[in-house]
């Protein structure tokens, strides 16, 4: 039997995540990396050299020049997903979109509605689902069901992220950049959805550094199973913190409690300059990239080939956007916010 034709994939965005996704596509035998779209000429040159792939400065040129494309992976800044997604949908392409789906509910609604009308598949890149630790706890919770009492997730970054890593941090926040990961994880493990939220925020340190956004946000959700969920995210950890992020998670049911400390899942190195942590999100082994984001891309490609996988889709991404928008509204207004359910459905990935 002949092997199926490889999926022909383009990547939009050549930053840290886009470059990694492109490399993951390139090494997957069921896919072919056809093109990368990146407006910055220095990045384009690097990507073309490193990956031996055609590069384009704008999406329209890439789509027009590569009619063989079957899918796009979108890794543009969080606020810049709508235009790219709608162009991909108009071209008949299936999409993997880096989380969050969008940073406004109208943008998320427009993407999902267009995909629904076109029959386009969407997967949103909530990569914690590919962490084997979380997957095992989800299996245990399903095997031994008990009511969830509460969940608490602390997901924070050092100041490096908003002040030096992201040129667009003022158009985002620790809520948009970090909380979608946390909320998706809480929903995936518990099976519950957010109903309402109260939130508080703090501004000052980042604004003084020229990045006008929230320093920290704390959100308290009421969930559909009557459990409680607290999300804490900040962008002002000191850069002397050994890792760029701090990720601690607890889930408590009436029968069991689980505690995770993902940021300490590392090797500590000691030398003349002090202690540092070697993180292993993505590594290279025997000439191939390995790690949770790579597994996520591999499953997206498998789903395009017809594998019946349970993946986060467009309506789920729209609900996450709706909930995180409500966090920001609650923090601004000082009043609780109801979280309206989403209505859309899409073909199963």
GROMACS .gro file of C-alpha atoms in nm:
model
  349
    1UNK     CA    1   0.000   0.000   0.000
    2UNK     CA    2   0.137   0.340  -0.098
    3UNK     CA    3   0.217   0.583   0.182
    4UNK     CA    4  -0.021   0.881   0.209
    5UNK     CA    5   0.099   1.207   0.065
    6UNK     CA    6   0.271   1.424   0.329
    7UNK     CA    7   0.090   1.724   0.469
    8UNK     CA    8   0.228   2.040   0.310
    9UNK     CA    9   0.260   2.296   0.585
   10UNK     CA   10   0.352   2.662   0.610
   11UNK     CA   11   0.450   2.841   0.929
   12UNK     CA   12   0.359   3.204   0.995
   13UNK     CA   13   0.595   3.373   1.241
   14UNK     CA   14   0.967   3.308   1.264
   15UNK     CA   15   1.032   3.391   1.629
   16UNK     CA   16   1.120   3.146   1.905
   17UNK     CA   17   0.802   2.940   1.875
   18UNK     CA   18   0.760   2.965   1.500
   19UNK     CA   19   1.117   2.855   1.433
   20UNK     CA   20   1.074   2.559   1.667
   21UNK     CA   21   0.744   2.459   1.505
   22UNK     CA   22   0.902   2.484   1.159
   23UNK     CA   23   1.188   2.258   1.266
   24UNK     CA   24   0.935   2.010   1.410
   25UNK     CA   25   0.743   2.000   1.082
   26UNK     CA   26   1.063   1.957   0.883
   27UNK     CA   27   1.166   1.644   1.073
   28UNK     CA   28   0.821   1.480   1.063
   29UNK     CA   29   0.805   1.214   0.788
   30UNK     CA   30   0.430   1.270   0.741
   31UNK     CA   31   0.478   1.639   0.655
   32UNK     CA   32   0.673   1.869   0.432
   33UNK     CA   33   0.773   2.219   0.542
   34UNK     CA   34   0.688   2.426   0.235
   35UNK     CA   35   0.739   2.784   0.350
   36UNK     CA   36   0.782   3.022   0.642
   37UNK     CA   37   0.636   3.374   0.656
   38UNK     CA   38   0.833   3.623   0.866
   39UNK     CA   39   0.843   4.001   0.809
   40UNK     CA   40   1.185   4.055   0.967
   41UNK     CA   41   1.456   4.008   0.698
   42UNK     CA   42   1.725   3.896   0.943
   43UNK     CA   43   1.502   3.620   1.077
   44UNK     CA   44   1.400   3.521   0.725
   45UNK     CA   45   1.762   3.481   0.625
   46UNK     CA   46   1.839   3.271   0.933
   47UNK     CA   47   1.537   3.045   0.884
   48UNK     CA   48   1.608   2.996   0.514
   49UNK     CA   49   1.966   2.897   0.595
   50UNK     CA   50   1.889   2.677   0.896
   51UNK     CA   51   1.590   2.493   0.751
   52UNK     CA   52   1.653   2.515   0.374
   53UNK     CA   53   1.301   2.643   0.316
   54UNK     CA   54   1.139   2.916   0.109
   55UNK     CA   55   1.066   3.228   0.312
   56UNK     CA   56   0.830   3.518   0.251
   57UNK     CA   57   0.783   3.861   0.403
   58UNK     CA   58   0.403   3.859   0.385
   59UNK     CA   59   0.134   3.595   0.404
   60UNK     CA   60  -0.042   3.677   0.077
   61UNK     CA   61   0.280   3.618  -0.117
   62UNK     CA   62   0.339   3.289   0.063
   63UNK     CA   63  -0.012   3.160  -0.007
   64UNK     CA   64  -0.002   3.273  -0.372
   65UNK     CA   65   0.342   3.118  -0.430
   66UNK     CA   66   0.273   2.785  -0.258
   67UNK     CA   67  -0.070   2.665  -0.374
   68UNK     CA   68   0.018   2.314  -0.258
   69UNK     CA   69  -0.021   2.415   0.108
   70UNK     CA   70  -0.270   2.208   0.309
   71UNK     CA   71  -0.222   2.366   0.655
   72UNK     CA   72  -0.075   2.661   0.843
   73UNK     CA   73   0.085   2.683   1.185
   74UNK     CA   74   0.031   3.034   1.322
   75UNK     CA   75   0.294   3.163   1.566
   76UNK     CA   76   0.247   3.538   1.534
   77UNK     CA   77   0.215   3.756   1.848
   78UNK     CA   78  -0.095   3.679   2.056
   79UNK     CA   79  -0.291   3.983   1.939
   80UNK     CA   80  -0.214   3.921   1.569
   81UNK     CA   81  -0.390   3.589   1.504
   82UNK     CA   82  -0.717   3.705   1.348
   83UNK     CA   83  -0.597   3.837   1.013
   84UNK     CA   84  -0.361   3.544   0.954
   85UNK     CA   85  -0.620   3.285   1.056
   86UNK     CA   86  -0.890   3.434   0.833
   87UNK     CA   87  -0.650   3.441   0.537
   88UNK     CA   88  -0.562   3.078   0.596
   89UNK     CA   89  -0.927   2.978   0.623
   90UNK     CA   90  -1.009   3.169   0.302
   91UNK     CA   91  -0.735   2.967   0.129
   92UNK     CA   92  -0.890   2.640   0.249
   93UNK     CA   93  -0.614   2.556   0.495
   94UNK     CA   94  -0.641   2.377   0.829
   95UNK     CA   95  -0.481   2.562   1.117
   96UNK     CA   96  -0.277   2.512   1.430
   97UNK     CA   97  -0.281   2.839   1.622
   98UNK     CA   98  -0.049   2.914   1.912
   99UNK     CA   99  -0.240   2.990   2.231
  100UNK     CA  100  -0.443   3.197   2.294
  101UNK     CA  101  -0.672   3.171   1.992
  102UNK     CA  102  -0.711   3.551   2.013
  103UNK     CA  103  -0.695   3.829   2.271
  104UNK     CA  104  -1.047   3.964   2.217
  105UNK     CA  105  -1.372   3.776   2.202
  106UNK     CA  106  -1.473   3.936   1.868
  107UNK     CA  107  -1.146   3.814   1.713
  108UNK     CA  108  -1.194   3.464   1.851
  109UNK     CA  109  -1.559   3.461   1.737
  110UNK     CA  110  -1.462   3.573   1.386
  111UNK     CA  111  -1.199   3.298   1.352
  112UNK     CA  112  -1.431   3.023   1.476
  113UNK     CA  113  -1.729   3.141   1.271
  114UNK     CA  114  -1.519   3.154   0.953
  115UNK     CA  115  -1.380   2.807   1.020
  116UNK     CA  116  -1.728   2.673   1.088
  117UNK     CA  117  -1.856   2.813   0.758
  118UNK     CA  118  -1.560   2.674   0.562
  119UNK     CA  119  -1.534   2.336   0.737
  120UNK     CA  120  -1.177   2.419   0.838
  121UNK     CA  121  -1.015   2.236   1.128
  122UNK     CA  122  -0.849   2.434   1.406
  123UNK     CA  123  -0.620   2.315   1.682
  124UNK     CA  124  -0.507   2.559   1.953
  125UNK     CA  125  -0.159   2.503   2.096
  126UNK     CA  126  -0.223   2.436   2.465
  127UNK     CA  127   0.092   2.233   2.511
  128UNK     CA  128   0.047   2.128   2.876
  129UNK     CA  129  -0.178   1.852   2.744
  130UNK     CA  130   0.132   1.683   2.605
  131UNK     CA  131   0.316   1.683   2.938
  132UNK     CA  132   0.316   1.316   3.047
  133UNK     CA  133   0.285   1.415   3.415
  134UNK     CA  134  -0.043   1.596   3.357
  135UNK     CA  135  -0.166   1.323   3.123
  136UNK     CA  136  -0.106   1.056   3.388
  137UNK     CA  137  -0.291   1.254   3.656
  138UNK     CA  138  -0.581   1.303   3.415
  139UNK     CA  139  -0.589   0.927   3.361
  140UNK     CA  140  -0.595   0.869   3.736
  141UNK     CA  141  -0.871   1.124   3.793
  142UNK     CA  142  -1.082   0.954   3.526
  143UNK     CA  143  -1.012   0.608   3.669
  144UNK     CA  144  -1.100   0.712   4.025
  145UNK     CA  145  -1.355   0.991   3.989
  146UNK     CA  146  -1.425   1.218   4.284
  147UNK     CA  147  -1.562   1.573   4.301
  148UNK     CA  148  -1.299   1.842   4.251
  149UNK     CA  149  -1.279   2.083   4.544
  150UNK     CA  150  -1.035   2.340   4.413
  151UNK     CA  151  -0.735   2.403   4.191
  152UNK     CA  152  -0.457   2.659   4.233
  153UNK     CA  153  -0.212   2.739   3.954
  154UNK     CA  154   0.085   2.975   3.983
  155UNK     CA  155   0.240   3.044   3.644
  156UNK     CA  156   0.481   3.339   3.643
  157UNK     CA  157   0.768   3.479   3.436
  158UNK     CA  158   1.072   3.688   3.517
  159UNK     CA  159   1.098   4.047   3.398
  160UNK     CA  160   1.310   3.923   3.108
  161UNK     CA  161   0.997   3.808   2.924
  162UNK     CA  162   0.809   4.142   2.904
  163UNK     CA  163   1.115   4.368   2.893
  164UNK     CA  164   1.349   4.182   2.657
  165UNK     CA  165   1.202   3.862   2.513
  166UNK     CA  166   0.873   4.006   2.380
  167UNK     CA  167   0.887   4.327   2.179
  168UNK     CA  168   0.506   4.339   2.196
  169UNK     CA  169   0.456   4.286   2.571
  170UNK     CA  170   0.270   4.618   2.610
  171UNK     CA  171  -0.001   4.471   2.385
  172UNK     CA  172  -0.028   4.165   2.607
  173UNK     CA  173  -0.019   4.090   2.980
  174UNK     CA  174   0.066   3.806   3.218
  175UNK     CA  175  -0.305   3.726   3.189
  176UNK     CA  176  -0.298   3.681   2.811
  177UNK     CA  177   0.048   3.529   2.788
  178UNK     CA  178   0.025   3.282   3.079
  179UNK     CA  179  -0.331   3.228   3.204
  180UNK     CA  180  -0.462   3.055   2.887
  181UNK     CA  181  -0.215   2.772   2.959
  182UNK     CA  182  -0.338   2.749   3.319
  183UNK     CA  183  -0.709   2.767   3.244
  184UNK     CA  184  -0.688   2.507   2.968
  185UNK     CA  185  -0.499   2.272   3.200
  186UNK     CA  186  -0.753   2.315   3.480
  187UNK     CA  187  -1.041   2.247   3.242
  188UNK     CA  188  -0.868   1.950   3.080
  189UNK     CA  189  -0.797   1.778   3.411
  190UNK     CA  190  -1.129   1.852   3.582
  191UNK     CA  191  -1.369   1.846   3.289
  192UNK     CA  192  -1.531   2.165   3.422
  193UNK     CA  193  -1.580   2.500   3.248
  194UNK     CA  194  -1.557   2.852   3.397
  195UNK     CA  195  -1.886   3.019   3.491
  196UNK     CA  196  -1.777   3.347   3.654
  197UNK     CA  197  -1.460   3.519   3.769
  198UNK     CA  198  -1.342   3.786   4.011
  199UNK     CA  199  -0.995   3.930   3.959
  200UNK     CA  200  -0.749   4.179   4.100
  201UNK     CA  201  -0.444   4.324   3.930
  202UNK     CA  202  -0.139   4.530   4.005
  203UNK     CA  203   0.038   4.781   3.780
  204UNK     CA  204   0.348   4.992   3.828
  205UNK     CA  205   0.685   4.819   3.788
  206UNK     CA  206   0.652   4.734   3.420
  207UNK     CA  207   0.498   5.071   3.335
  208UNK     CA  208   0.799   5.238   3.497
  209UNK     CA  209   1.021   5.023   3.274
  210UNK     CA  210   0.836   5.141   2.963
  211UNK     CA  211   0.601   4.842   2.923
  212UNK     CA  212   0.250   4.962   2.998
  213UNK     CA  213   0.074   4.647   3.114
  214UNK     CA  214  -0.019   4.457   3.427
  215UNK     CA  215   0.259   4.343   3.660
  216UNK     CA  216   0.039   4.070   3.810
  217UNK     CA  217  -0.312   3.932   3.796
  218UNK     CA  218  -0.500   3.701   4.033
  219UNK     CA  219  -0.827   3.544   3.919
  220UNK     CA  220  -1.078   3.338   4.117
  221UNK     CA  221  -1.319   3.132   3.906
  222UNK     CA  222  -1.638   2.952   3.991
  223UNK     CA  223  -1.647   2.638   3.777
  224UNK     CA  224  -1.939   2.444   3.631
  225UNK     CA  225  -1.887   2.156   3.878
  226UNK     CA  226  -1.909   2.399   4.176
  227UNK     CA  227  -1.534   2.373   4.233
  228UNK     CA  228  -1.306   2.675   4.274
  229UNK     CA  229  -1.009   2.769   4.059
  230UNK     CA  230  -0.746   3.031   4.143
  231UNK     CA  231  -0.496   3.146   3.879
  232UNK     CA  232  -0.198   3.366   3.968
  233UNK     CA  233   0.030   3.511   3.700
  234UNK     CA  234   0.293   3.783   3.712
  235UNK     CA  235   0.566   3.921   3.489
  236UNK     CA  236   0.797   4.075   3.749
  237UNK     CA  237   0.993   3.786   3.902
  238UNK     CA  238   1.358   3.889   3.945
  239UNK     CA  239   1.590   3.777   3.669
  240UNK     CA  240   1.811   3.612   3.930
  241UNK     CA  241   1.544   3.338   3.949
  242UNK     CA  242   1.721   3.028   3.810
  243UNK     CA  243   1.449   2.962   3.548
  244UNK     CA  244   1.268   3.217   3.332
  245UNK     CA  245   0.935   3.082   3.459
  246UNK     CA  246   0.778   2.959   3.782
  247UNK     CA  247   0.506   2.693   3.741
  248UNK     CA  248   0.337   2.528   4.040
  249UNK     CA  249  -0.001   2.353   4.030
  250UNK     CA  250  -0.233   2.187   4.281
  251UNK     CA  251  -0.557   2.000   4.225
  252UNK     CA  252  -0.759   1.875   4.521
  253UNK     CA  253  -1.052   1.636   4.500
  254UNK     CA  254  -1.256   1.483   4.780
  255UNK     CA  255  -1.040   1.170   4.747
  256UNK     CA  256  -0.689   1.286   4.656
  257UNK     CA  257  -0.456   1.582   4.611
  258UNK     CA  258  -0.183   1.632   4.351
  259UNK     CA  259   0.100   1.884   4.367
  260UNK     CA  260   0.325   1.971   4.071
  261UNK     CA  261   0.637   2.187   4.058
  262UNK     CA  262   0.710   2.198   3.687
  263UNK     CA  263   0.969   2.478   3.705
  264UNK     CA  264   1.195   2.257   3.921
  265UNK     CA  265   1.188   1.976   3.663
  266UNK     CA  266   1.546   2.051   3.564
  267UNK     CA  267   1.914   1.997   3.627
  268UNK     CA  268   2.092   2.243   3.856
  269UNK     CA  269   2.434   2.358   3.737
  270UNK     CA  270   2.686   2.518   3.973
  271UNK     CA  271   2.989   2.710   3.850
  272UNK     CA  272   3.190   3.023   3.929
  273UNK     CA  273   2.895   3.249   3.844
  274UNK     CA  274   2.655   3.067   4.079
  275UNK     CA  275   2.367   2.827   4.031
  276UNK     CA  276   2.152   2.795   3.722
  277UNK     CA  277   1.885   2.554   3.600
  278UNK     CA  278   1.907   2.366   3.272
  279UNK     CA  279   1.551   2.330   3.141
  280UNK     CA  280   1.453   2.053   2.903
  281UNK     CA  281   1.143   2.174   2.724
  282UNK     CA  282   1.298   2.090   2.387
  283UNK     CA  283   1.618   1.892   2.343
  284UNK     CA  284   1.806   1.732   2.055
  285UNK     CA  285   1.873   1.360   2.063
  286UNK     CA  286   2.028   1.162   1.778
  287UNK     CA  287   1.978   1.452   1.541
  288UNK     CA  288   1.607   1.500   1.618
  289UNK     CA  289   1.422   1.754   1.830
  290UNK     CA  290   1.233   1.598   2.122
  291UNK     CA  291   0.996   1.747   2.376
  292UNK     CA  292   0.640   1.848   2.459
  293UNK     CA  293   0.596   2.117   2.186
  294UNK     CA  294   0.736   1.877   1.927
  295UNK     CA  295   0.487   1.607   2.032
  296UNK     CA  296   0.209   1.866   1.999
  297UNK     CA  297   0.307   1.947   1.640
  298UNK     CA  298   0.334   1.576   1.560
  299UNK     CA  299  -0.022   1.519   1.681
  300UNK     CA  300  -0.148   1.812   1.475
  301UNK     CA  301   0.009   1.655   1.167
  302UNK     CA  302  -0.135   1.314   1.258
  303UNK     CA  303  -0.482   1.466   1.294
  304UNK     CA  304  -0.454   1.617   0.946
  305UNK     CA  305  -0.386   1.266   0.819
  306UNK     CA  306  -0.707   1.139   0.976
  307UNK     CA  307  -0.596   1.015   1.318
  308UNK     CA  308  -0.891   1.053   1.563
  309UNK     CA  309  -0.716   1.249   1.838
  310UNK     CA  310  -0.871   1.450   2.121
  311UNK     CA  311  -0.723   1.795   2.058
  312UNK     CA  312  -0.818   2.148   2.173
  313UNK     CA  313  -1.031   2.296   1.896
  314UNK     CA  314  -1.154   2.637   1.793
  315UNK     CA  315  -1.464   2.659   2.017
  316UNK     CA  316  -1.251   2.560   2.316
  317UNK     CA  317  -1.002   2.832   2.225
  318UNK     CA  318  -1.289   3.081   2.197
  319UNK     CA  319  -1.408   2.989   2.548
  320UNK     CA  320  -1.056   3.038   2.689
  321UNK     CA  321  -1.037   3.381   2.522
  322UNK     CA  322  -1.381   3.473   2.659
  323UNK     CA  323  -1.275   3.374   3.011
  324UNK     CA  324  -0.939   3.554   3.006
  325UNK     CA  325  -1.105   3.867   2.864
  326UNK     CA  326  -1.343   3.846   3.163
  327UNK     CA  327  -1.039   3.830   3.396
  328UNK     CA  328  -0.913   4.160   3.256
  329UNK     CA  329  -1.260   4.316   3.270
  330UNK     CA  330  -1.297   4.210   3.634
  331UNK     CA  331  -0.955   4.349   3.725
  332UNK     CA  332  -1.033   4.681   3.556
  333UNK     CA  333  -1.384   4.718   3.701
  334UNK     CA  334  -1.339   4.559   4.042
  335UNK     CA  335  -1.659   4.359   3.993
  336UNK     CA  336  -1.720   3.989   3.920
  337UNK     CA  337  -1.782   3.895   3.558
  338UNK     CA  338  -2.007   3.622   3.419
  339UNK     CA  339  -1.846   3.412   3.146
  340UNK     CA  340  -2.082   3.359   2.855
  341UNK     CA  341  -2.065   3.012   2.699
  342UNK     CA  342  -1.945   2.980   2.340
  343UNK     CA  343  -2.180   2.850   2.074
  344UNK     CA  344  -1.966   2.722   1.789
  345UNK     CA  345  -1.888   2.371   1.681
  346UNK     CA  346  -1.624   2.257   1.436
  347UNK     CA  347  -1.538   1.930   1.263
  348UNK     CA  348  -1.351   1.700   1.501
  349UNK     CA  349  -0.976   1.702   1.448
   0.00000   0.00000   0.00000
